[in-house]
Amino acid sequence: MNPAELEILRTAFAFIPEEMGVALQRSAYSPNIKERMDASCALFDEAGRMLSQAEHIPVHLGSMPASVAAVLRDFPGTLREGDQVILNDPYHGGTHLPDVTLVRPVFARGGLIGFAANRAHHADIGGIAPGSMPADAERLEDEGLVLEPQKFLDRGRERAHVLDRFRHETLNPEERLGDLRAQVAANELGARRLLELAANRGIARLRSEANELLDYAERRVRAAIRTLGRGTWSAEDFLESAGSRRTRRIRIRAEITIGGSGVTVDFQGTDRQVAGNVNAPFAVTVSATYYVLRCITDPEAPRNEGAYRPVRVFAEEGSLVHPRPPAAVAAGNVETSQRIVDVLFLALAVPLRDRVPAQSQGTMNNLTMGASRPRPFSYYETIAGGEGALPYRPGMSGVHTHMTKVTFELQSGDVIVIETPGGGGWGRAGSLRDRP
């Protein structure tokens, strides 16, 4: 392919998950998705390789390929047109339980040609506390409803037992099911757009061109890595607590080796998993590493599987950054992931001191609230904080950093105060403020 054709294909693939994200946000029920857009969308080929991802939440997107891989592993040759698979299990490619993933296989001419997938943070998924992120959780089941990969839609029909679990085990099930159906709709849109692309270019040609695009992204990132020099650097930092009433410090250590056109990241020396909720599933650890790699190499390279081929990530199973079930993980996704990024940038501060930031807030400042009476509700928020300074500018204040990216629209305008009470009926109507 010539460069112009390659760019046309890159743009075509990139547009699909962006449009999926717009559809998801507009049709969602909860403020967490509709207002905060705590959700992400991506497109995959028939082998589960990521073709494109929208610029949504970084901690979702680097880990979503593991979810699609879990679907391929658990449904070998049994997926059908109209199916959508649901999962949130952190030990099957998820991040933490509130992040619910839906994967939609796409078929053309009787064969699988790809997947549309999205992940959205549900404000409550059950468990021992509203918001499903209890600080005193010790096991995954404490944090809510666990969904191993299973069909939510079977040939286009919702499966009753999945609906029943959401109805009976979550706060505000109407909102939960509304968000789920918005996720379904977003995937349906992504599937239609992929089918249109396949019809326009032909399936065989599209597969061949997709391979070229993945290889192109890999070449760009490897070329950027070669400019970084060679060497091995390490750093460590500590989490201050394992959760509620657990105050011991927990070490995160990483060693980064840059050699030739590849990068190896080894978390040997990180502490063992803990009896708290700060354990980070390996998919989250990989996601944080991919994010840092993108920051230091070629941020304009296509966001696909090829861009991540040059990096290898190692972490001992049973460690804080690669826990074994049934360890709790809710804060691993939103707290430990941020600290992993800080540790990696700290290690890179020696060879790349003119390019990497100082440590940022190292947290997402999570707020969850909810109640079951008088009317069930749940709400989730990440509160902005401080960005680490860069060599060429101060760090920004009041922003989301690194593994979370939430945009709020600041609105201003004239406030109209109506002081005149209502019309002259039998009684005096109230006004916006009381009069003497």
XYZ file of C-alpha atoms in Angstrom, residues 43-51 112-115:
13
model
C -12.180 -2.827 17.036
C -10.471 -6.204 16.569
C -9.801 -8.643 13.742
C -10.930 -12.265 13.712
C -7.789 -13.354 15.601
C -8.391 -10.857 18.402
C -5.707 -8.409 17.296
C -6.656 -4.824 18.014
C -7.180 -2.854 14.804
C -15.838 -14.394 11.409
C -14.149 -11.173 10.280
C -13.672 -9.337 13.563
C -15.055 -8.028 16.842
